[in-house]
Amino acid sequence: METRTALVTGAAQGLGQEFAVALAGRGYRVAGLDLVPQPETAERVPDYVELIADVTDEAQIASALDLVIERFGTLHVLVNNAGVYPESAFEDTTPEEWRRVMRVNLEAPFLMARAVLPHLKAAGWGRIVNITSAAVLTAPPTMVAYVSSKAGLIGLTRTLASALGPYGITVNAIAPSMVRTATAERTVGADGGFERVLLQQAVPRTQQPCDLVSTLLYVVDEGSGFLTGQTLNVAGGSAYL
Ligand SMILES: NC(=O)c1ccc[n+]([C@@H]2O[C@H](COP(=O)([O-])OP(=O)(O)OC[C@H]3O[C@@H](n4cnc5c(N)ncnc54)[C@H](O)[C@@H]3O)[C@@H](O)[C@H]2O)c1
C-alpha cells in the first residue's frame, strides 16, 4: 500500500504536535500547519513539512497545500486541530470576539476541508478529523462563543460525512475533556480549572495529549471506513453523548 500522507493544523504545540508525532510513528508522512514556526514538532517528526499559515486565510491555505502536494504528491488525512478557547463572561463577549472564535474554530475547518477535497478525491480515500470539545456538553458559562463554535463543528462533521461519503472519505470528530497542554495550563486550567473538570470525570486524573492518540489512530485507520459522521467523546466520562 502507498504511504499515507497527513496534514495537521495547529501542529506547533499541544495536541497538534502530539497528533503529528503519532501519525509519523504509524508511518504517515506528515505536514503541519501553524501560525508560528514548529521547531519542536520538526525535531520529533522525520521529514516534517512545516507550513506557516493562517487557517482562516484561503490564499495562505492554498499556498500551504501547494507545498504539501509538491513534497508528497498526494494527501489522505486532514486533522483540523487548530483552535482558540478564550474565556469571558457572556456580557463581555464582543461581536468581534465571537466572530474571531467562529472563524478559527468553525470556518477554518470548512475552508481546510474545501481546499484538501480535490486531493482526497484524487486519492480515492480520505479521512478528515475535527477536534471539537466535550465542553459542548458540559457548557461552561464563560465559553459561549467557544461552545457554539465547537457545536457547529459537530454539525459540520455530520454533514460533511454525508457529502463526502461517496468519495471514500470519512469525517469524524474527537471531543476531549480539558487536556493538560501549555495553553490550557496558562488559560482555562489556571485557577483550579483542571481540578473542577476532574470532579466531573469518571476517570480520576487530568487528561494528557497522549490520551487522544489511540482514538485519532483508530479513526484514520484503514479498517475504519464504516465509521463516519461520529463524535468520539474521549473525556474521561465527564460528558455523555
Ligand atoms: N487543551 C484542552 O483542554 C482542549 C480541550 C478540548 C478541545 N481542545 C481543542 O484542541 C485543539 C488544540 O488545543 P491545544 O490545547 O493543543 O491548543 P494550543 O494552543 O496548544 O495549540 C493550538 C495551535 O493552533 C495554532 N493556531 C491558532 N490559531 C491559528 C490560526 N488561525 N491558523 C493556524 N494556526 C493557528 C496555535 O498557534 C497553536 O500552535 C483546539 O482546537 C482546542 O479547542 C483543547
mmCIF file with all atom_site columns, N, CA and C in Angstrom, residues 9 54-57 61 78 80-86 97-114 128-133 136 144-160 171 173:
data_model
loop_
_atom_site.group_PDB
_atom_site.id
_atom_site.type_symbol
_atom_site.label_atom_id
_atom_site.label_alt_id
_atom_site.label_comp_id
_atom_site.label_asym_id
_atom_site.label_entity_id
_atom_site.label_seq_id
_atom_site.pdbx_PDB_ins_code
_atom_site.Cartn_x
_atom_site.Cartn_y
_atom_site.Cartn_z
_atom_site.occupancy
_atom_site.B_iso_or_equiv
_atom_site.pdbx_formal_charge
_atom_site.auth_seq_id
_atom_site.auth_comp_id
_atom_site.auth_asym_id
_atom_site.auth_atom_id
_atom_site.pdbx_PDB_model_num
ATOM 1   N N  . THR A 1 9   ? -3.369  20.667 11.420 1.00 0.00 ? 9   THR A N  1
ATOM 2   C CA . THR A 1 9   ? -3.323  22.112 11.679 1.00 0.00 ? 9   THR A CA 1
ATOM 3   C C  . THR A 1 9   ? -3.074  22.355 13.173 1.00 0.00 ? 9   THR A C  1
ATOM 4   N N  . ASP A 1 54  ? -2.137  30.909 8.152  1.00 0.00 ? 54  ASP A N  1
ATOM 5   C CA . ASP A 1 54  ? -3.317  31.169 8.982  1.00 0.00 ? 54  ASP A CA 1
ATOM 6   C C  . ASP A 1 54  ? -4.474  30.346 8.416  1.00 0.00 ? 54  ASP A C  1
ATOM 7   N N  . VAL A 1 55  ? -5.060  29.496 9.239  1.00 0.00 ? 55  VAL A N  1
ATOM 8   C CA . VAL A 1 55  ? -6.140  28.620 8.744  1.00 0.00 ? 55  VAL A CA 1
ATOM 9   C C  . VAL A 1 55  ? -7.410  29.382 8.368  1.00 0.00 ? 55  VAL A C  1
ATOM 10  N N  . THR A 1 56  ? -7.474  30.661 8.721  1.00 0.00 ? 56  THR A N  1
ATOM 11  C CA . THR A 1 56  ? -8.672  31.430 8.359  1.00 0.00 ? 56  THR A CA 1
ATOM 12  C C  . THR A 1 56  ? -8.490  32.157 7.019  1.00 0.00 ? 56  THR A C  1
ATOM 13  N N  . ASP A 1 57  ? -7.310  31.990 6.405  1.00 0.00 ? 57  ASP A N  1
ATOM 14  C CA . ASP A 1 57  ? -6.990  32.743 5.188  1.00 0.00 ? 57  ASP A CA 1
ATOM 15  C C  . ASP A 1 57  ? -6.902  31.784 3.989  1.00 0.00 ? 57  ASP A C  1
ATOM 16  N N  . ILE A 1 61  ? -3.894  29.161 2.876  1.00 0.00 ? 61  ILE A N  1
ATOM 17  C CA . ILE A 1 61  ? -4.158  27.714 2.867  1.00 0.00 ? 61  ILE A CA 1
ATOM 18  C C  . ILE A 1 61  ? -3.752  27.131 1.510  1.00 0.00 ? 61  ILE A C  1
ATOM 19  N N  . LEU A 1 78  ? -6.639  14.813 6.856  1.00 0.00 ? 78  LEU A N  1
ATOM 20  C CA . LEU A 1 78  ? -6.616  16.186 7.379  1.00 0.00 ? 78  LEU A CA 1
ATOM 21  C C  . LEU A 1 78  ? -7.088  16.147 8.828  1.00 0.00 ? 78  LEU A C  1
ATOM 22  N N  . ASN A 1 80  ? -8.150  18.721 11.538 1.00 0.00 ? 80  ASN A N  1
ATOM 23  C CA . ASN A 1 80  ? -8.479  20.122 11.861 1.00 0.00 ? 80  ASN A CA 1
ATOM 24  C C  . ASN A 1 80  ? -8.390  20.294 13.369 1.00 0.00 ? 80  ASN A C  1
ATOM 25  N N  . ASN A 1 81  ? -7.192  20.664 13.808 1.00 0.00 ? 81  ASN A N  1
ATOM 26  C CA . ASN A 1 81  ? -6.939  20.758 15.252 1.00 0.00 ? 81  ASN A CA 1
ATOM 27  C C  . ASN A 1 81  ? -6.750  22.197 15.723 1.00 0.00 ? 81  ASN A C  1
ATOM 28  N N  . ALA A 1 82  ? -6.266  23.085 14.850 1.00 0.00 ? 82  ALA A N  1
ATOM 29  C CA . ALA A 1 82  ? -6.016  24.479 15.272 1.00 0.00 ? 82  ALA A CA 1
ATOM 30  C C  . ALA A 1 82  ? -7.291  25.047 15.879 1.00 0.00 ? 82  ALA A C  1
ATOM 31  N N  . GLY A 1 83  ? -7.134  25.716 17.000 1.00 0.00 ? 83  GLY A N  1
ATOM 32  C CA . GLY A 1 83  ? -8.320  26.280 17.636 1.00 0.00 ? 83  GLY A CA 1
ATOM 33  C C  . GLY A 1 83  ? -7.939  27.249 18.727 1.00 0.00 ? 83  GLY A C  1
ATOM 34  N N  . VAL A 1 84  ? -8.899  28.071 19.102 1.00 0.00 ? 84  VAL A N  1
ATOM 35  C CA . VAL A 1 84  ? -8.693  29.004 20.222 1.00 0.00 ? 84  VAL A CA 1
ATOM 36  C C  . VAL A 1 84  ? -9.830  28.803 21.222 1.00 0.00 ? 84  VAL A C  1
ATOM 37  N N  . TYR A 1 85  ? -9.511  28.957 22.499 1.00 0.00 ? 85  TYR A N  1
ATOM 38  C CA . TYR A 1 85  ? -10.550 28.756 23.525 1.00 0.00 ? 85  TYR A CA 1
ATOM 39  C C  . TYR A 1 85  ? -10.504 29.825 24.610 1.00 0.00 ? 85  TYR A C  1
ATOM 40  N N  . PRO A 1 86  ? -10.773 31.080 24.194 1.00 0.00 ? 86  PRO A N  1
ATOM 41  C CA . PRO A 1 86  ? -10.789 32.170 25.178 1.00 0.00 ? 86  PRO A CA 1
ATOM 42  C C  . PRO A 1 86  ? -12.010 32.063 26.090 1.00 0.00 ? 86  PRO A C  1
ATOM 43  N N  . GLU A 1 97  ? -15.087 39.333 19.043 1.00 0.00 ? 97  GLU A N  1
ATOM 44  C CA . GLU A 1 97  ? -14.505 38.131 19.647 1.00 0.00 ? 97  GLU A CA 1
ATOM 45  C C  . GLU A 1 97  ? -15.290 36.889 19.203 1.00 0.00 ? 97  GLU A C  1
ATOM 46  N N  . TRP A 1 98  ? -16.601 36.989 19.192 1.00 0.00 ? 98  TRP A N  1
ATOM 47  C CA . TRP A 1 98  ? -17.452 35.895 18.716 1.00 0.00 ? 98  TRP A CA 1
ATOM 48  C C  . TRP A 1 98  ? -17.036 35.489 17.299 1.00 0.00 ? 98  TRP A C  1
ATOM 49  N N  . ARG A 1 99  ? -16.863 36.488 16.425 1.00 0.00 ? 99  ARG A N  1
ATOM 50  C CA . ARG A 1 99  ? -16.517 36.194 15.023 1.00 0.00 ? 99  ARG A CA 1
ATOM 51  C C  . ARG A 1 99  ? -15.130 35.578 14.913 1.00 0.00 ? 99  ARG A C  1
ATOM 52  N N  . ARG A 1 100 ? -14.180 36.061 15.735 1.00 0.00 ? 100 ARG A N  1
ATOM 53  C CA . ARG A 1 100 ? -12.819 35.503 15.693 1.00 0.00 ? 100 ARG A CA 1
ATOM 54  C C  . ARG A 1 100 ? -12.841 34.018 16.059 1.00 0.00 ? 100 ARG A C  1
ATOM 55  N N  . VAL A 1 101 ? -13.569 33.703 17.129 1.00 0.00 ? 101 VAL A N  1
ATOM 56  C CA . VAL A 1 101 ? -13.640 32.305 17.578 1.00 0.00 ? 101 VAL A CA 1
ATOM 57  C C  . VAL A 1 101 ? -14.330 31.452 16.507 1.00 0.00 ? 101 VAL A C  1
ATOM 58  N N  . MET A 1 102 ? -15.394 31.968 15.941 1.00 0.00 ? 102 MET A N  1
ATOM 59  C CA . MET A 1 102 ? -16.109 31.234 14.887 1.00 0.00 ? 102 MET A CA 1
ATOM 60  C C  . MET A 1 102 ? -15.222 31.006 13.667 1.00 0.00 ? 102 MET A C  1
ATOM 61  N N  . ARG A 1 103 ? -14.443 32.012 13.335 1.00 0.00 ? 103 ARG A N  1
ATOM 62  C CA . ARG A 1 103 ? -13.593 31.884 12.136 1.00 0.00 ? 103 ARG A CA 1
ATOM 63  C C  . ARG A 1 103 ? -12.523 30.818 12.338 1.00 0.00 ? 103 ARG A C  1
ATOM 64  N N  . VAL A 1 104 ? -11.856 30.849 13.475 1.00 0.00 ? 104 VAL A N  1
ATOM 65  C CA . VAL A 1 104 ? -10.760 29.889 13.680 1.00 0.00 ? 104 VAL A CA 1
ATOM 66  C C  . VAL A 1 104 ? -11.308 28.476 13.911 1.00 0.00 ? 104 VAL A C  1
ATOM 67  N N  . ASN A 1 105 ? -12.351 28.363 14.727 1.00 0.00 ? 105 ASN A N  1
ATOM 68  C CA . ASN A 1 105 ? -12.797 27.029 15.163 1.00 0.00 ? 105 ASN A CA 1
ATOM 69  C C  . ASN A 1 105 ? -13.801 26.370 14.225 1.00 0.00 ? 105 ASN A C  1
ATOM 70  N N  . LEU A 1 106 ? -14.520 27.190 13.450 1.00 0.00 ? 106 LEU A N  1
ATOM 71  C CA . LEU A 1 106 ? -15.564 26.591 12.613 1.00 0.00 ? 106 LEU A CA 1
ATOM 72  C C  . LEU A 1 106 ? -15.367 26.877 11.121 1.00 0.00 ? 106 LEU A C  1
ATOM 73  N N  . GLU A 1 107 ? -15.123 28.156 10.797 1.00 0.00 ? 107 GLU A N  1
ATOM 74  C CA . GLU A 1 107 ? -14.964 28.465 9.367  1.00 0.00 ? 107 GLU A CA 1
ATOM 75  C C  . GLU A 1 107 ? -13.673 27.847 8.805  1.00 0.00 ? 107 GLU A C  1
ATOM 76  N N  . ALA A 1 108 ? -12.601 27.882 9.596  1.00 0.00 ? 108 ALA A N  1
ATOM 77  C CA . ALA A 1 108 ? -11.323 27.352 9.097  1.00 0.00 ? 108 ALA A CA 1
ATOM 78  C C  . ALA A 1 108 ? -11.414 25.852 8.754  1.00 0.00 ? 108 ALA A C  1
ATOM 79  N N  . PRO A 1 109 ? -12.019 25.014 9.606  1.00 0.00 ? 109 PRO A N  1
ATOM 80  C CA . PRO A 1 109 ? -12.171 23.612 9.201  1.00 0.00 ? 109 PRO A CA 1
ATOM 81  C C  . PRO A 1 109 ? -12.960 23.459 7.893  1.00 0.00 ? 109 PRO A C  1
ATOM 82  N N  . PHE A 1 110 ? -13.952 24.334 7.675  1.00 0.00 ? 110 PHE A N  1
ATOM 83  C CA . PHE A 1 110 ? -14.685 24.326 6.404  1.00 0.00 ? 110 PHE A CA 1
ATOM 84  C C  . PHE A 1 110 ? -13.737 24.687 5.258  1.00 0.00 ? 110 PHE A C  1
ATOM 85  N N  . LEU A 1 111 ? -12.936 25.759 5.451  1.00 0.00 ? 111 LEU A N  1
ATOM 86  C CA . LEU A 1 111 ? -12.007 26.184 4.397  1.00 0.00 ? 111 LEU A CA 1
ATOM 87  C C  . LEU A 1 111 ? -10.965 25.099 4.117  1.00 0.00 ? 111 LEU A C  1
ATOM 88  N N  . MET A 1 112 ? -10.461 24.490 5.186  1.00 0.00 ? 112 MET A N  1
ATOM 89  C CA . MET A 1 112 ? -9.444  23.442 5.020  1.00 0.00 ? 112 MET A CA 1
ATOM 90  C C  . MET A 1 112 ? -10.024 22.235 4.283  1.00 0.00 ? 112 MET A C  1
ATOM 91  N N  . ALA A 1 113 ? -11.227 21.832 4.688  1.00 0.00 ? 113 ALA A N  1
ATOM 92  C CA . ALA A 1 113 ? -11.848 20.667 4.042  1.00 0.00 ? 113 ALA A CA 1
ATOM 93  C C  . ALA A 1 113 ? -12.072 20.940 2.555  1.00 0.00 ? 113 ALA A C  1
ATOM 94  N N  . ARG A 1 114 ? -12.514 22.144 2.266  1.00 0.00 ? 114 ARG A N  1
ATOM 95  C CA . ARG A 1 114 ? -12.777 22.552 0.890  1.00 0.00 ? 114 ARG A CA 1
ATOM 96  C C  . ARG A 1 114 ? -11.477 22.514 0.069  1.00 0.00 ? 114 ARG A C  1
ATOM 97  N N  . ILE A 1 128 ? -11.016 12.872 7.357  1.00 0.00 ? 128 ILE A N  1
ATOM 98  C CA . ILE A 1 128 ? -10.980 14.209 7.954  1.00 0.00 ? 128 ILE A CA 1
ATOM 99  C C  . ILE A 1 128 ? -11.370 14.055 9.415  1.00 0.00 ? 128 ILE A C  1
ATOM 100 N N  . VAL A 1 129 ? -10.556 14.613 10.296 1.00 0.00 ? 129 VAL A N  1
ATOM 101 C CA . VAL A 1 129 ? -10.820 14.509 11.737 1.00 0.00 ? 129 VAL A CA 1
ATOM 102 C C  . VAL A 1 129 ? -10.863 15.924 12.311 1.00 0.00 ? 129 VAL A C  1
ATOM 103 N N  . ASN A 1 130 ? -11.963 16.253 12.943 1.00 0.00 ? 130 ASN A N  1
ATOM 104 C CA . ASN A 1 130 ? -12.147 17.581 13.526 1.00 0.00 ? 130 ASN A CA 1
ATOM 105 C C  . ASN A 1 130 ? -12.043 17.486 15.045 1.00 0.00 ? 130 ASN A C  1
ATOM 106 N N  . ILE A 1 131 ? -11.238 18.366 15.634 1.00 0.00 ? 131 ILE A N  1
ATOM 107 C CA . ILE A 1 131 ? -11.102 18.331 17.094 1.00 0.00 ? 131 ILE A CA 1
ATOM 108 C C  . ILE A 1 131 ? -12.109 19.321 17.685 1.00 0.00 ? 131 ILE A C  1
ATOM 109 N N  . THR A 1 132 ? -13.131 18.747 18.309 1.00 0.00 ? 132 THR A N  1
ATOM 110 C CA . THR A 1 132 ? -14.160 19.561 18.950 1.00 0.00 ? 132 THR A CA 1
ATOM 111 C C  . THR A 1 132 ? -13.891 19.541 20.455 1.00 0.00 ? 132 THR A C  1
ATOM 112 N N  . SER A 1 133 ? -14.906 19.532 21.290 1.00 0.00 ? 133 SER A N  1
ATOM 113 C CA . SER A 1 133 ? -14.657 19.565 22.730 1.00 0.00 ? 133 SER A CA 1
ATOM 114 C C  . SER A 1 133 ? -15.863 19.037 23.499 1.00 0.00 ? 133 SER A C  1
ATOM 115 N N  . VAL A 1 136 ? -18.881 21.186 24.717 1.00 0.00 ? 136 VAL A N  1
ATOM 116 C CA . VAL A 1 136 ? -20.160 21.299 24.020 1.00 0.00 ? 136 VAL A CA 1
ATOM 117 C C  . VAL A 1 136 ? -21.298 20.743 24.896 1.00 0.00 ? 136 VAL A C  1
ATOM 118 N N  . VAL A 1 144 ? -19.252 30.807 25.832 1.00 0.00 ? 144 VAL A N  1
ATOM 119 C CA . VAL A 1 144 ? -20.408 30.806 24.922 1.00 0.00 ? 144 VAL A CA 1
ATOM 120 C C  . VAL A 1 144 ? -19.967 30.726 23.462 1.00 0.00 ? 144 VAL A C  1
ATOM 121 N N  . ALA A 1 145 ? -18.992 31.570 23.083 1.00 0.00 ? 145 ALA A N  1
ATOM 122 C CA . ALA A 1 145 ? -18.536 31.553 21.685 1.00 0.00 ? 145 ALA A CA 1
ATOM 123 C C  . ALA A 1 145 ? -17.848 30.226 21.367 1.00 0.00 ? 145 ALA A C  1
ATOM 124 N N  . TYR A 1 146 ? -16.991 29.773 22.281 1.00 0.00 ? 146 TYR A N  1
ATOM 125 C CA . TYR A 1 146 ? -16.244 28.530 22.055 1.00 0.00 ? 146 TYR A CA 1
ATOM 126 C C  . TYR A 1 146 ? -17.185 27.338 21.893 1.00 0.00 ? 146 TYR A C  1
ATOM 127 N N  . VAL A 1 147 ? -18.103 27.192 22.844 1.00 0.00 ? 147 VAL A N  1
ATOM 128 C CA . VAL A 1 147 ? -19.022 26.049 22.809 1.00 0.00 ? 147 VAL A CA 1
ATOM 129 C C  . VAL A 1 147 ? -19.867 26.097 21.526 1.00 0.00 ? 147 VAL A C  1
ATOM 130 N N  . SER A 1 148 ? -20.294 27.294 21.146 1.00 0.00 ? 148 SER A N  1
ATOM 131 C CA . SER A 1 148 ? -21.093 27.417 19.922 1.00 0.00 ? 148 SER A CA 1
ATOM 132 C C  . SER A 1 148 ? -20.275 27.011 18.699 1.00 0.00 ? 148 SER A C  1
ATOM 133 N N  . SER A 1 149 ? -18.997 27.439 18.672 1.00 0.00 ? 149 SER A N  1
ATOM 134 C CA . SER A 1 149 ? -18.158 27.096 17.518 1.00 0.00 ? 149 SER A CA 1
ATOM 135 C C  . SER A 1 149 ? -17.907 25.595 17.446 1.00 0.00 ? 149 SER A C  1
ATOM 136 N N  . LYS A 1 150 ? -17.669 24.971 18.603 1.00 0.00 ? 150 LYS A N  1
ATOM 137 C CA . LYS A 1 150 ? -17.359 23.539 18.600 1.00 0.00 ? 150 LYS A CA 1
ATOM 138 C C  . LYS A 1 150 ? -18.615 22.696 18.362 1.00 0.00 ? 150 LYS A C  1
ATOM 139 N N  . ALA A 1 151 ? -19.780 23.205 18.779 1.00 0.00 ? 151 ALA A N  1
ATOM 140 C CA . ALA A 1 151 ? -21.041 22.520 18.450 1.00 0.00 ? 151 ALA A CA 1
ATOM 141 C C  . ALA A 1 151 ? -21.274 22.613 16.943 1.00 0.00 ? 151 ALA A C  1
ATOM 142 N N  . GLY A 1 152 ? -20.949 23.763 16.371 1.00 0.00 ? 152 GLY A N  1
ATOM 143 C CA . GLY A 1 152 ? -21.051 23.914 14.916 1.00 0.00 ? 152 GLY A CA 1
ATOM 144 C C  . GLY A 1 152 ? -20.139 22.934 14.196 1.00 0.00 ? 152 GLY A C  1
ATOM 145 N N  . LEU A 1 153 ? -18.977 22.705 14.788 1.00 0.00 ? 153 LEU A N  1
ATOM 146 C CA . LEU A 1 153 ? -18.018 21.774 14.176 1.00 0.00 ? 153 LEU A CA 1
ATOM 147 C C  . LEU A 1 153 ? -18.572 20.345 14.168 1.00 0.00 ? 153 LEU A C  1
ATOM 148 N N  . ILE A 1 154 ? -19.371 20.011 15.164 1.00 0.00 ? 154 ILE A N  1
ATOM 149 C CA . ILE A 1 154 ? -20.015 18.684 15.164 1.00 0.00 ? 154 ILE A CA 1
ATOM 150 C C  . ILE A 1 154 ? -21.024 18.617 14.014 1.00 0.00 ? 154 ILE A C  1
ATOM 151 N N  . GLY A 1 155 ? -21.746 19.712 13.797 1.00 0.00 ? 155 GLY A N  1
ATOM 152 C CA . GLY A 1 155 ? -22.678 19.761 12.661 1.00 0.00 ? 155 GLY A CA 1
ATOM 153 C C  . GLY A 1 155 ? -21.946 19.646 11.337 1.00 0.00 ? 155 GLY A C  1
ATOM 154 N N  . LEU A 1 156 ? -20.826 20.355 11.228 1.00 0.00 ? 156 LEU A N  1
ATOM 155 C CA . LEU A 1 156 ? -20.017 20.274 10.001 1.00 0.00 ? 156 LEU A CA 1
ATOM 156 C C  . LEU A 1 156 ? -19.538 18.833 9.793  1.00 0.00 ? 156 LEU A C  1
ATOM 157 N N  . THR A 1 157 ? -19.142 18.196 10.877 1.00 0.00 ? 157 THR A N  1
ATOM 158 C CA . THR A 1 157 ? -18.653 16.814 10.800 1.00 0.00 ? 157 THR A CA 1
ATOM 159 C C  . THR A 1 157 ? -19.737 15.889 10.237 1.00 0.00 ? 157 THR A C  1
ATOM 160 N N  . ARG A 1 158 ? -20.943 16.023 10.770 1.00 0.00 ? 158 ARG A N  1
ATOM 161 C CA . ARG A 1 158 ? -22.023 15.124 10.348 1.00 0.00 ? 158 ARG A CA 1
ATOM 162 C C  . ARG A 1 158 ? -22.397 15.355 8.886  1.00 0.00 ? 158 ARG A C  1
ATOM 163 N N  . THR A 1 159 ? -22.513 16.617 8.515  1.00 0.00 ? 159 THR A N  1
ATOM 164 C CA . THR A 1 159 ? -22.991 16.885 7.164  1.00 0.00 ? 159 THR A CA 1
ATOM 165 C C  . THR A 1 159 ? -21.899 16.654 6.117  1.00 0.00 ? 159 THR A C  1
ATOM 166 N N  . LEU A 1 160 ? -20.634 16.937 6.493  1.00 0.00 ? 160 LEU A N  1
ATOM 167 C CA . LEU A 1 160 ? -19.536 16.635 5.561  1.00 0.00 ? 160 LEU A CA 1
ATOM 168 C C  . LEU A 1 160 ? -19.416 15.125 5.352  1.00 0.00 ? 160 LEU A C  1
ATOM 169 N N  . VAL A 1 171 ? -15.511 11.405 7.764  1.00 0.00 ? 171 VAL A N  1
ATOM 170 C CA . VAL A 1 171 ? -15.343 12.647 8.530  1.00 0.00 ? 171 VAL A CA 1
ATOM 171 C C  . VAL A 1 171 ? -15.851 12.388 9.945  1.00 0.00 ? 171 VAL A C  1
ATOM 172 N N  . ALA A 1 173 ? -15.292 13.472 14.406 1.00 0.00 ? 173 ALA A N  1
ATOM 173 C CA . ALA A 1 173 ? -14.797 14.457 15.363 1.00 0.00 ? 173 ALA A CA 1
ATOM 174 C C  . ALA A 1 173 ? -14.364 13.746 16.643 1.00 0.00 ? 173 ALA A C  1
#
